[in-house]
Coordinates of C-alpha atoms in Angstrom, one line a residue:
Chain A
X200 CA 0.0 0.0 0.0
X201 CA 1.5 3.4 -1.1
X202 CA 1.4 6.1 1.4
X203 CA 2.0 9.7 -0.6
X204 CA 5.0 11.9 0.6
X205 CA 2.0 14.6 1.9
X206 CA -0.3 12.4 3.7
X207 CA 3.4 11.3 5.7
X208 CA 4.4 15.0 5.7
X209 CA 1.1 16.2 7.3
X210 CA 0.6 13.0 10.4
X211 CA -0.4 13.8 13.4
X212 CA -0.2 11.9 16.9
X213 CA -2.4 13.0 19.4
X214 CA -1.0 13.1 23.2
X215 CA -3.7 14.2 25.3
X216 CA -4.9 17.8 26.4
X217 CA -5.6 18.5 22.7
X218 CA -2.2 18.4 21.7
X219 CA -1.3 16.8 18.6
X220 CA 2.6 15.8 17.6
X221 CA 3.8 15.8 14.6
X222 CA 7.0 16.3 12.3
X223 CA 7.6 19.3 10.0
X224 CA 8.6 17.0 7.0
X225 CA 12.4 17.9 4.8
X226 CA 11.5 19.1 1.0
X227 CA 8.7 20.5 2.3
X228 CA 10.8 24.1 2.3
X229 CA 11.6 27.7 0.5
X230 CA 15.4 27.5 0.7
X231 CA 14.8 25.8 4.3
X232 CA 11.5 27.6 6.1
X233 CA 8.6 25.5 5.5
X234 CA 6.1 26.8 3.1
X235 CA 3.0 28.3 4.7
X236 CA 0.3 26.4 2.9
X237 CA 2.2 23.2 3.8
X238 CA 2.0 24.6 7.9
X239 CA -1.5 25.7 7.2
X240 CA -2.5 22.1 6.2
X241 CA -0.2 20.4 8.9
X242 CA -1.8 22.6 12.1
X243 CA -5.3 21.7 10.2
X244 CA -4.7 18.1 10.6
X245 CA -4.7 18.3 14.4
X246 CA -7.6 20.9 14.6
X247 CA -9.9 18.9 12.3
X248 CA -9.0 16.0 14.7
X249 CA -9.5 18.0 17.5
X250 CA -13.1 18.5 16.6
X251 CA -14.2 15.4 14.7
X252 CA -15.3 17.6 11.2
X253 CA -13.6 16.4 7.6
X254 CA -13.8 19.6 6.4
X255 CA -11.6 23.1 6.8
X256 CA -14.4 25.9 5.8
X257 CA -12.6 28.4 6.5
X258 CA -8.9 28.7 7.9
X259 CA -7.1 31.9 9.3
X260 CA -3.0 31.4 9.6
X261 CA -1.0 34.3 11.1
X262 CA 2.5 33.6 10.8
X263 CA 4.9 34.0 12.9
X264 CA 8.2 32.6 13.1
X265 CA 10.1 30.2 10.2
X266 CA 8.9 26.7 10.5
X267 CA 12.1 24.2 10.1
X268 CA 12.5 20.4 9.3
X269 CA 12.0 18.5 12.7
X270 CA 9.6 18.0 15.3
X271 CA 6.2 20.1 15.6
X272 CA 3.3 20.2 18.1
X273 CA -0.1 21.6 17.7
X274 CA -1.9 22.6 20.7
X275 CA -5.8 22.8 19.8
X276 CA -8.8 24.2 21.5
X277 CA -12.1 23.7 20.7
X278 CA -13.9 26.9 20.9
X279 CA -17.5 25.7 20.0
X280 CA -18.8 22.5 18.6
X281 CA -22.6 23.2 17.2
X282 CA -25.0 20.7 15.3
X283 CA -23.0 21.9 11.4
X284 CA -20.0 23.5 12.3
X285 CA -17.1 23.6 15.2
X286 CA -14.4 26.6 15.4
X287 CA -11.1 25.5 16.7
X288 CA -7.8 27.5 17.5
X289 CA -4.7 25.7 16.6
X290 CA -1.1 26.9 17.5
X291 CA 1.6 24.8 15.6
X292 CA 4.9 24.9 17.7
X293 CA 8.6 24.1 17.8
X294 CA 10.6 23.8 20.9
X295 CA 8.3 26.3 22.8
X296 CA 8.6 29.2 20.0
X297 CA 4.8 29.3 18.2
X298 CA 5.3 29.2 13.9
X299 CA 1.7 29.9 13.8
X300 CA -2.1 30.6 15.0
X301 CA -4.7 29.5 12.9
X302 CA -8.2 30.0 13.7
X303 CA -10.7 27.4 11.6
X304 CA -14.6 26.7 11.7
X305 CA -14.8 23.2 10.5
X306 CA -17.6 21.1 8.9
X307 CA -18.8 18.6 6.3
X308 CA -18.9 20.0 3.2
X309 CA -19.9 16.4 1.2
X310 CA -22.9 17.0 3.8
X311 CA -24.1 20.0 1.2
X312 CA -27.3 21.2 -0.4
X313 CA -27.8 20.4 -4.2
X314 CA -31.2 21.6 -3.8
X315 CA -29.6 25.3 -2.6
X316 CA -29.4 28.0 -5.2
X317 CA -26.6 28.5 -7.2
X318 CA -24.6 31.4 -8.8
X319 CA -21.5 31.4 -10.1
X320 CA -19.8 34.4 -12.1
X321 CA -16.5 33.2 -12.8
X322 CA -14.8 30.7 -15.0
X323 CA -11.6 28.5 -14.1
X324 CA -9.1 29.9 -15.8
X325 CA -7.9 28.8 -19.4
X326 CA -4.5 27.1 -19.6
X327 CA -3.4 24.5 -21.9
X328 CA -4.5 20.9 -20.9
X329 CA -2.5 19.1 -17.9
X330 CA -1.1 16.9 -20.3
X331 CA 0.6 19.2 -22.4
X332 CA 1.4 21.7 -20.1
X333 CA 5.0 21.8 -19.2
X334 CA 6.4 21.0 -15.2
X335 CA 8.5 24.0 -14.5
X336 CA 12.0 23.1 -14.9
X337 CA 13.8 22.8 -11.6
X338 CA 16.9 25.2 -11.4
X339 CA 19.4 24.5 -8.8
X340 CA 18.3 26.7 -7.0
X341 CA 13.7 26.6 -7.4
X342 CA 12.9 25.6 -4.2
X343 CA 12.4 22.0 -2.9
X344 CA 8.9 22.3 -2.6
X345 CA 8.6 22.5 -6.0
X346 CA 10.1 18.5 -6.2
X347 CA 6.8 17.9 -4.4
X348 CA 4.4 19.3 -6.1
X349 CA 3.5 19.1 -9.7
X350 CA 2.9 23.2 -10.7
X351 CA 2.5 23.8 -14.4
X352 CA 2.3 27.8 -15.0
X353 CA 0.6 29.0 -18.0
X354 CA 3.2 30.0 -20.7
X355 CA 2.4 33.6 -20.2
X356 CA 2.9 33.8 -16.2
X357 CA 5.9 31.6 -16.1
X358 CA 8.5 33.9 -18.1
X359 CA 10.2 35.5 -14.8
X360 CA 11.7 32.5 -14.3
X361 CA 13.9 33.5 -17.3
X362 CA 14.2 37.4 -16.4
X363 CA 11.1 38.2 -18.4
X364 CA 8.5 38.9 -15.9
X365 CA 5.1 39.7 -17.9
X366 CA 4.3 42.8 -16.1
X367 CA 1.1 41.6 -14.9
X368 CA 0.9 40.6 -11.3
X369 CA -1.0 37.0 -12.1
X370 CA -0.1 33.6 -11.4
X371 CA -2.1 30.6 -13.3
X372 CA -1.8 26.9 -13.6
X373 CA -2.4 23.4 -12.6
X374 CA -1.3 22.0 -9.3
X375 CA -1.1 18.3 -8.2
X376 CA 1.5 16.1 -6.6
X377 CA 4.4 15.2 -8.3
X378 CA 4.3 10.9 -6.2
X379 CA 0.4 11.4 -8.3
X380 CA -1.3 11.9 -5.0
X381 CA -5.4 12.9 -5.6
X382 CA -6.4 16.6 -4.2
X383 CA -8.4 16.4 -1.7
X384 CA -9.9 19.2 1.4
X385 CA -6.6 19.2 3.3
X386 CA -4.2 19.4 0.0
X387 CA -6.0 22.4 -1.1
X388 CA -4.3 24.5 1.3
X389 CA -1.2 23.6 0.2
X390 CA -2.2 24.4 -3.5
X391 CA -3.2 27.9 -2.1
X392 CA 0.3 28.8 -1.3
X393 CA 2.5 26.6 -3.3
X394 CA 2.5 28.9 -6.4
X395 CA 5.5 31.7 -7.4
X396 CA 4.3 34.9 -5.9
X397 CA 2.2 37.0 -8.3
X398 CA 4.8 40.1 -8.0
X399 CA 6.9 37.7 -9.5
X400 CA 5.8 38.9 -12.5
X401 CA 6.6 42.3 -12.2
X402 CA 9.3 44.3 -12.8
X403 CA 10.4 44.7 -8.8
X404 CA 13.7 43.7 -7.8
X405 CA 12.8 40.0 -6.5
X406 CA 13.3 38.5 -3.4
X407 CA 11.9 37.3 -0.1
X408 CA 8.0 38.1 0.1
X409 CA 6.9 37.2 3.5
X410 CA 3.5 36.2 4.4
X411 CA 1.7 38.1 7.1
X412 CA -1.9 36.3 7.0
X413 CA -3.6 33.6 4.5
X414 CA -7.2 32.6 4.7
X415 CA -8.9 29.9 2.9
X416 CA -12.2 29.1 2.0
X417 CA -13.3 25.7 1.0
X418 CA -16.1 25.5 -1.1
X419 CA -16.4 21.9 -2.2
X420 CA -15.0 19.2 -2.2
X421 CA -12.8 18.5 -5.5
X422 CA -13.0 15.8 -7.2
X423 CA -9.6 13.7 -8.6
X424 CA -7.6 14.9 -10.3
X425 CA -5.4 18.0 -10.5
X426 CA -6.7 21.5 -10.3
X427 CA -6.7 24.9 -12.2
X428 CA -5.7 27.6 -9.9
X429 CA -5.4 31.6 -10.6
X430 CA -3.4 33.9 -8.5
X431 CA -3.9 37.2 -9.2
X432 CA -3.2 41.0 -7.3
X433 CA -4.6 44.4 -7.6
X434 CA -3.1 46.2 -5.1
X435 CA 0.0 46.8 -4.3
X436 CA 0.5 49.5 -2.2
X437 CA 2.7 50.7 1.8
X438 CA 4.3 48.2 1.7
X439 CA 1.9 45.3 1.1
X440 CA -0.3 43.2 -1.6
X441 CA -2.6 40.8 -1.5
X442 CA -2.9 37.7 -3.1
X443 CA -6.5 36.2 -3.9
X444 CA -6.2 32.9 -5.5
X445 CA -9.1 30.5 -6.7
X446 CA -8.9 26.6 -7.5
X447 CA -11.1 24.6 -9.6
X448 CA -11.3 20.8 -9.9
X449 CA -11.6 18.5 -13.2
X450 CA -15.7 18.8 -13.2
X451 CA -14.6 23.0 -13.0
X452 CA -16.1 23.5 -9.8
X453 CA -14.7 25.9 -7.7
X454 CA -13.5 24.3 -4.7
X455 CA -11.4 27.1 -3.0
X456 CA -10.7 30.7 -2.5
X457 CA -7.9 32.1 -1.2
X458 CA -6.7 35.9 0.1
X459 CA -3.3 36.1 1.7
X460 CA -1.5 39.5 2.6
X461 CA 2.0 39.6 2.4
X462 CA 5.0 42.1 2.0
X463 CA 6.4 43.5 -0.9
X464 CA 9.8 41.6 -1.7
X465 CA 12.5 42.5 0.7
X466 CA 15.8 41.1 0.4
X467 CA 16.1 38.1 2.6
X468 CA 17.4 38.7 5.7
X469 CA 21.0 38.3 6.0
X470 CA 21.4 36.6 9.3
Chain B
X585 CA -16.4 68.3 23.8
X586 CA -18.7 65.8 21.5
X587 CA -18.0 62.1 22.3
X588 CA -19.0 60.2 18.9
X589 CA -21.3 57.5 19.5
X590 CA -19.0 54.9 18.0
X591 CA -16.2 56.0 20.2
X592 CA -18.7 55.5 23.7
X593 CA -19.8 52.2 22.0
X594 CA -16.0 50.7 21.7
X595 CA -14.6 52.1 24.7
X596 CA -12.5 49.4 26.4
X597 CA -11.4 49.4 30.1
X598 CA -8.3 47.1 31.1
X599 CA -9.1 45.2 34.2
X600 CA -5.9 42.8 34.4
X601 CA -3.7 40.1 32.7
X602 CA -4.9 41.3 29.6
X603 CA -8.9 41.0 29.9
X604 CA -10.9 44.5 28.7
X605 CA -14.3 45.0 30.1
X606 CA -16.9 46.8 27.7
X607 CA -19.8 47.1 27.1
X608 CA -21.9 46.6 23.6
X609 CA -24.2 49.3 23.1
X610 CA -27.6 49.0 22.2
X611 CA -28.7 50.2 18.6
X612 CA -25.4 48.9 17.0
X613 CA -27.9 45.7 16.3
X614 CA -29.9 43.5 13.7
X615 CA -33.0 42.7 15.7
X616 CA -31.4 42.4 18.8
X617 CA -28.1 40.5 17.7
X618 CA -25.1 43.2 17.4
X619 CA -23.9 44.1 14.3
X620 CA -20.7 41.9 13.3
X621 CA -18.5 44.3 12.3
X622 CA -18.9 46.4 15.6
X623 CA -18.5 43.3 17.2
X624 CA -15.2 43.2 15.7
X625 CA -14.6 46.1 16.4
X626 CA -15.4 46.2 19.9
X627 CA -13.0 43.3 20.2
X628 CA -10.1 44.8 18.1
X629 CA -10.4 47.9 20.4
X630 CA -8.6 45.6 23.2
X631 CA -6.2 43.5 21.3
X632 CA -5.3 47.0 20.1
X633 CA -4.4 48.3 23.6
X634 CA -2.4 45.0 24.8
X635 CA -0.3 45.1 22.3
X636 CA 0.9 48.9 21.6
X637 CA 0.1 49.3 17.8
X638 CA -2.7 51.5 16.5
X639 CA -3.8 49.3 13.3
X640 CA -5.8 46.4 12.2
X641 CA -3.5 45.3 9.3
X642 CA -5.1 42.1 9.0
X643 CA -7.9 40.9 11.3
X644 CA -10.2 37.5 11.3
X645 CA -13.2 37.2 13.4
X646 CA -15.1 33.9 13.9
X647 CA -18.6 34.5 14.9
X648 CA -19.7 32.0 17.8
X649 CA -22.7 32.7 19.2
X650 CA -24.8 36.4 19.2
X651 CA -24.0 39.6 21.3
X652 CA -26.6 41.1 23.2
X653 CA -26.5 44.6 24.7
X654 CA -24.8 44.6 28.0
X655 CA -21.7 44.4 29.7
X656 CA -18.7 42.1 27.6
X657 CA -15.1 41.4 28.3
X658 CA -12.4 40.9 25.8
X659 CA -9.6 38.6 26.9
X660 CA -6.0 39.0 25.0
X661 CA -3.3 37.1 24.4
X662 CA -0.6 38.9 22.9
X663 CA 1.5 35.8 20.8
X664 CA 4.3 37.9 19.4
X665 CA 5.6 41.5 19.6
X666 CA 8.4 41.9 17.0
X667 CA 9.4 45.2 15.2
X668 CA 6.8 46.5 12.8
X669 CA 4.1 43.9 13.5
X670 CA 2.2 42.3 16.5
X671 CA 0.0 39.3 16.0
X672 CA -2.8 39.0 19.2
X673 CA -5.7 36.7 19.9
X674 CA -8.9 38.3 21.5
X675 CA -12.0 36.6 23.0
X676 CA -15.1 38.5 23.5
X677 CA -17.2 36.8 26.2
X678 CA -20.4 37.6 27.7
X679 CA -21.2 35.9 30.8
X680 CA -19.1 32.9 30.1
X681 CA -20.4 32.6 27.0
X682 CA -17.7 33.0 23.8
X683 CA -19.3 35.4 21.1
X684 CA -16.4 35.7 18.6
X685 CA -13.1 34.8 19.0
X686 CA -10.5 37.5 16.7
X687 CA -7.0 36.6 15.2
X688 CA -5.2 40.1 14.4
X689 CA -2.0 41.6 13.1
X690 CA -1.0 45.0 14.0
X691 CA 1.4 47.3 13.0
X692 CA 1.4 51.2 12.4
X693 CA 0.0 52.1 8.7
X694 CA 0.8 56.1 8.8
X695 CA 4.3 54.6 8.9
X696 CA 4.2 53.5 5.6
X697 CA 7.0 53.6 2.9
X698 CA 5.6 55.8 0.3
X699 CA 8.4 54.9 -2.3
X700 CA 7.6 51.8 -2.0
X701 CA 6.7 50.0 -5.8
X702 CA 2.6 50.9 -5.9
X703 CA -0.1 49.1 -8.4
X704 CA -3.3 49.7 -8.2
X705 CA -5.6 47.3 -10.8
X706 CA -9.1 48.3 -10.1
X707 CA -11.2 52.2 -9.6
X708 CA -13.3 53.1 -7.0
X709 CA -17.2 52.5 -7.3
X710 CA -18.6 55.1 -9.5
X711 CA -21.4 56.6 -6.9
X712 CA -23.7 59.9 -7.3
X713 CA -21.9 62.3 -4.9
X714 CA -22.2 61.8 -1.4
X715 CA -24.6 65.4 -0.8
X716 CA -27.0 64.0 -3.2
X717 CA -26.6 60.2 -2.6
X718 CA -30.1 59.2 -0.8
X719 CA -29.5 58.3 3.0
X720 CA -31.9 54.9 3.1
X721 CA -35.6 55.8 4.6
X722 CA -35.6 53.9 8.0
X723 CA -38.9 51.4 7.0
X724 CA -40.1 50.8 10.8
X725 CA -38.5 47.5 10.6
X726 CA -35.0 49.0 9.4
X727 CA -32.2 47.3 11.5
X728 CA -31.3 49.7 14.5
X729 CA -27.9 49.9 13.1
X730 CA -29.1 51.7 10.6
X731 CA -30.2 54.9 12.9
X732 CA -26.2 54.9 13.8
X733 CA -24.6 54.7 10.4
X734 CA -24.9 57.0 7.2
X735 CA -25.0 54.5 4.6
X736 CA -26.4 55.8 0.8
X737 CA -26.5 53.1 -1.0
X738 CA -26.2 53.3 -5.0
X739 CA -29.9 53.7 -6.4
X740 CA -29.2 50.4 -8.5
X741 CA -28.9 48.7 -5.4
X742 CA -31.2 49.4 -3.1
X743 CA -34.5 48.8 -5.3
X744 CA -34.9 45.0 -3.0
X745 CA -36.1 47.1 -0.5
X746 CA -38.9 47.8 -2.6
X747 CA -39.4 44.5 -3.5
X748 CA -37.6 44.7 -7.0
X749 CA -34.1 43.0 -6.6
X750 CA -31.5 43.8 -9.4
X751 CA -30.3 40.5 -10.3
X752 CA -27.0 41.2 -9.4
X753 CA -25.3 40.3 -6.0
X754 CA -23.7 43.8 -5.5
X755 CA -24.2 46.7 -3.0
X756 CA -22.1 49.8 -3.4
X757 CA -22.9 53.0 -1.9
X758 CA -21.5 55.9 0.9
X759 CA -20.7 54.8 4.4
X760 CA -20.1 57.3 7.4
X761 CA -21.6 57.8 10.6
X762 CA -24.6 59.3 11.8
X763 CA -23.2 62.5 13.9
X764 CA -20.8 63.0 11.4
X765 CA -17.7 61.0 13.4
X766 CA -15.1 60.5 10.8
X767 CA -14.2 57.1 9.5
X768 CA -10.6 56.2 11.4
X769 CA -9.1 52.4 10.6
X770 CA -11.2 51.3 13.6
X771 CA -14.5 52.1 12.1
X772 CA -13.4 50.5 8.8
X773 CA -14.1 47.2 10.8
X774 CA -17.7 48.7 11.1
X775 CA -17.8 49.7 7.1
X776 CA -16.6 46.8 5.9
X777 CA -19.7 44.7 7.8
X778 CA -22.8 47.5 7.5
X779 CA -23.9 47.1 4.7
X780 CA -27.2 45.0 3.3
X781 CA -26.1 41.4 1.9
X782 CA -25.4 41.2 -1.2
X783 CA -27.4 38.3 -2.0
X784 CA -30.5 40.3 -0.8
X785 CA -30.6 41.8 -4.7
X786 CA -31.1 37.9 -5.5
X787 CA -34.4 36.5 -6.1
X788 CA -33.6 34.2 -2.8
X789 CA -36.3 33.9 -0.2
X790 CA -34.6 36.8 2.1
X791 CA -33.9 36.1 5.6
X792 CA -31.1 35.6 8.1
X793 CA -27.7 35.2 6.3
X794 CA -25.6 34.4 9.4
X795 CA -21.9 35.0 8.8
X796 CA -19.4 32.1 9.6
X797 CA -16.4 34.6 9.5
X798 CA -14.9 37.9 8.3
X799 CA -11.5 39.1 7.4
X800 CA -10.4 42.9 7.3
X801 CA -7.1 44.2 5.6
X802 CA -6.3 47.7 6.4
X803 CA -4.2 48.7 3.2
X804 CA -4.3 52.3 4.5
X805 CA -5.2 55.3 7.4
X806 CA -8.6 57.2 6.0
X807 CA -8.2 60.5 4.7
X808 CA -11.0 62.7 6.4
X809 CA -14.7 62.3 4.8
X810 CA -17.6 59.4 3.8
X811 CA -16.0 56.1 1.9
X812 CA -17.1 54.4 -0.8
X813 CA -17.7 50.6 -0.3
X814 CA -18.5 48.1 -3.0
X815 CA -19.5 44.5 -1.9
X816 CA -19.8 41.6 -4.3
X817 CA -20.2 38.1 -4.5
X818 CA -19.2 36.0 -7.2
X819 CA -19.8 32.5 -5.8
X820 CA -23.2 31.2 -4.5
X821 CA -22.7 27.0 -3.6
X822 CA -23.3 24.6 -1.3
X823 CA -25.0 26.7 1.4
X824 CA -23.0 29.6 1.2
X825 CA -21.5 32.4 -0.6
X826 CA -18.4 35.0 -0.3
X827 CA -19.2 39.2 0.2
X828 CA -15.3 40.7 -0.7
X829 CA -15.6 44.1 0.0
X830 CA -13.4 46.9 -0.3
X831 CA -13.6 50.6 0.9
X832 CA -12.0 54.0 -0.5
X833 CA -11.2 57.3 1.1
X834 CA -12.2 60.3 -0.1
X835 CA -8.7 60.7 -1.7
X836 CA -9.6 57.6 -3.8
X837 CA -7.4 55.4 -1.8
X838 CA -8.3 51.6 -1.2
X839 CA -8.0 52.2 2.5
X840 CA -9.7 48.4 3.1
X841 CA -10.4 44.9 1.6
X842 CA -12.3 42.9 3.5
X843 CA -14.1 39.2 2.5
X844 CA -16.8 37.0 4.4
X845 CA -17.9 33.9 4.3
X846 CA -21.5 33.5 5.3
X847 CA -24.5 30.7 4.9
X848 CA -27.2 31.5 2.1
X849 CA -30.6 32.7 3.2
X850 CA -32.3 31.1 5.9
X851 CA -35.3 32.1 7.6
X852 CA -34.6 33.7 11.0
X853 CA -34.4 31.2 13.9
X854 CA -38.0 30.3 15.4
X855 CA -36.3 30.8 19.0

């Protein structure tokens, strides 16, 4: 029986108090801090344990210190647990130093409504099929994240990787895992973050672009097979951008949504 | 010396080891259950105070159970104090009881790097000027909020309250306060949540459209005046849709960005 590289990345092991170990997986990384999707989803393991509900609805992660390679706990609390949903506060730690706070009200999404209405004014966005689409090359120096996961950019957004950035702060392509693991509720926070940044694409001098806050929405369950994601910002401005992505699964459903704030690119610091 | 009303109705108190008594105010309410956003508010005033910074830069409230006027406590928990930002938790309780639970990051926004690389990819909401703009006629069943804000909604969007929906999940129209207090990054919280749902220009049964949780970015301090708010949803599934909002000074500035996630129509509880 296979077990996939994420599903052994993300583990948890509950102790007692509502505390939940676990190991911040190698490869996992940026250049050796953990990516924040990959946190997101590894924090949400032990709260959706904590409350007995599948399904993040919504997630909050503030972040506050790198997340390295080693051992992890997550210290849950159940803030309310009604009939459909249960809110839970989660704070993944290392060695007494808190990464980061999430805040999550959890449910059963597969439990929905077909009979509710329905509106939907968007399409997933258009990029060549999965098939043809092209891995991104891995430099020696993409991060090893990217040996994970399975990101094909469109053609048009994937130029900065060869100093052509295409001026417009946007981010699309298909995301699965590269060991051909399904997406399913928990993997979708990953996909929400496992993307180049969408300033990326412009013409600022690149570099580190951390993460203050991500939130994501879960809006259905996806069905298999990999998703479409767009990553797009309008507003750039003191300092900061945002970051709103959406995901779509093979039956183009929209499954997530996706807001993060983060900084413009700084240098990375030197220490 | 005029005391606003909004100030009196978010004034905090510090008792000890970080716990703020308050109090909510009546006529900040929908039919008894205070408004959301001064909920938020209310809460944000505290987490504010224990932790030295003036501004929301990016807060996530998680609504539990209703407030009701009367006395409230917020307790705080500042997780990390670094240079430019501080990341708190906040719990407002009433009697025991948890009414929303807040995950913020603060930092000080009139600091702000003005040569920093700026993009800006959308306009401000084209509204009839403010003077002319229609304040809303108070029907006798108008939400008490209502008598506390100064909200003049676009005349596209307003026609459900006479029974005529437009079709189109939108709302965009003039927020500011009643006696004239100006709009301060505080109050945004308010803005951001004061407004009719969106979906209430659907052809939906209308009713109670409880909101699972809200997220604020402050992108920047209020220049002196009304601000224009647009709030739209793009995705009505499963139970539930998104509201993003965002909110410009009278400069034309996106001061705020804000997005909900809230459960579609339901008649009001029987309770």
């Amino acid at each position: 029986m296979t077990t996939y590289e994420f599903d052994a990345a993300t583990r948890v092991q509950p102790i007692d108090g509502g505390v939940y170990a676990s190991e911040i997986h190698d490869g996992w990384d940026i250049h050796g801090n953990a990516n924040g999707g990959y946190l997101l989803a590894l924090a949400v393991q032990a709260m959706r344990a904590a409350c007995g509900r599948p399904d993040p609805v919504t997630v909050t992660a503030h972040y506050l210190s790198p997340g390295k390679a080693g051992p992890a706990e997550t210290i849950t609390e159940v803030l309310k647990s009604g009939r459909r949903f249960a809110t839970v506060s989660g704070s993944l730690r290392q060695g007494g130093r808190e990464v980061i706070r999430v805040l999550g009200t959890f449910g059963d999404l597969a439990g929905a409504h077909p009979d509710e209405p329905r509106l939907i004014r968007a399409e997933p966005p258009d990029l060549p099929p999965f098939e043809v689409a092209r891995s991104r090359e891995l430099a020696d120096d993409a991060p090893s994240l990217m040996g994970k996961v399975d990101v094909r950019l469109h053609p048009d957004d994937d130029k900065f990787a060869t100093g052509r950035p295409s001026g417009s702060p946007v981010q699309r392509g298909w995301f699965g895992f590269a060991d051909g693991r399904d997406i399913d509720p928990l993997s979708l926070l990953l996909a929400c973050d496992a993307f180049p940044p969408t300033v990326f694409n412009l013409e600022l001098e690149p570099g580190w672009v951390p993460t203050l806050e991500l939130t994501v929405h879960l809006r259905a369950v996806p069905s298999p097979g990999p998703v479409r994601c767009l990553f797009e910002t309008r507003f750039l401005q003191n300092g900061f951008f945002e970051e709103d992505g959406e995901v779509w699964d093979s039956e183009g459903r929209l499954v997530a949504q996706s807001r993060q704030l983060a900084l413009t690119p700084l240098r990375p610091p030197t220490s």
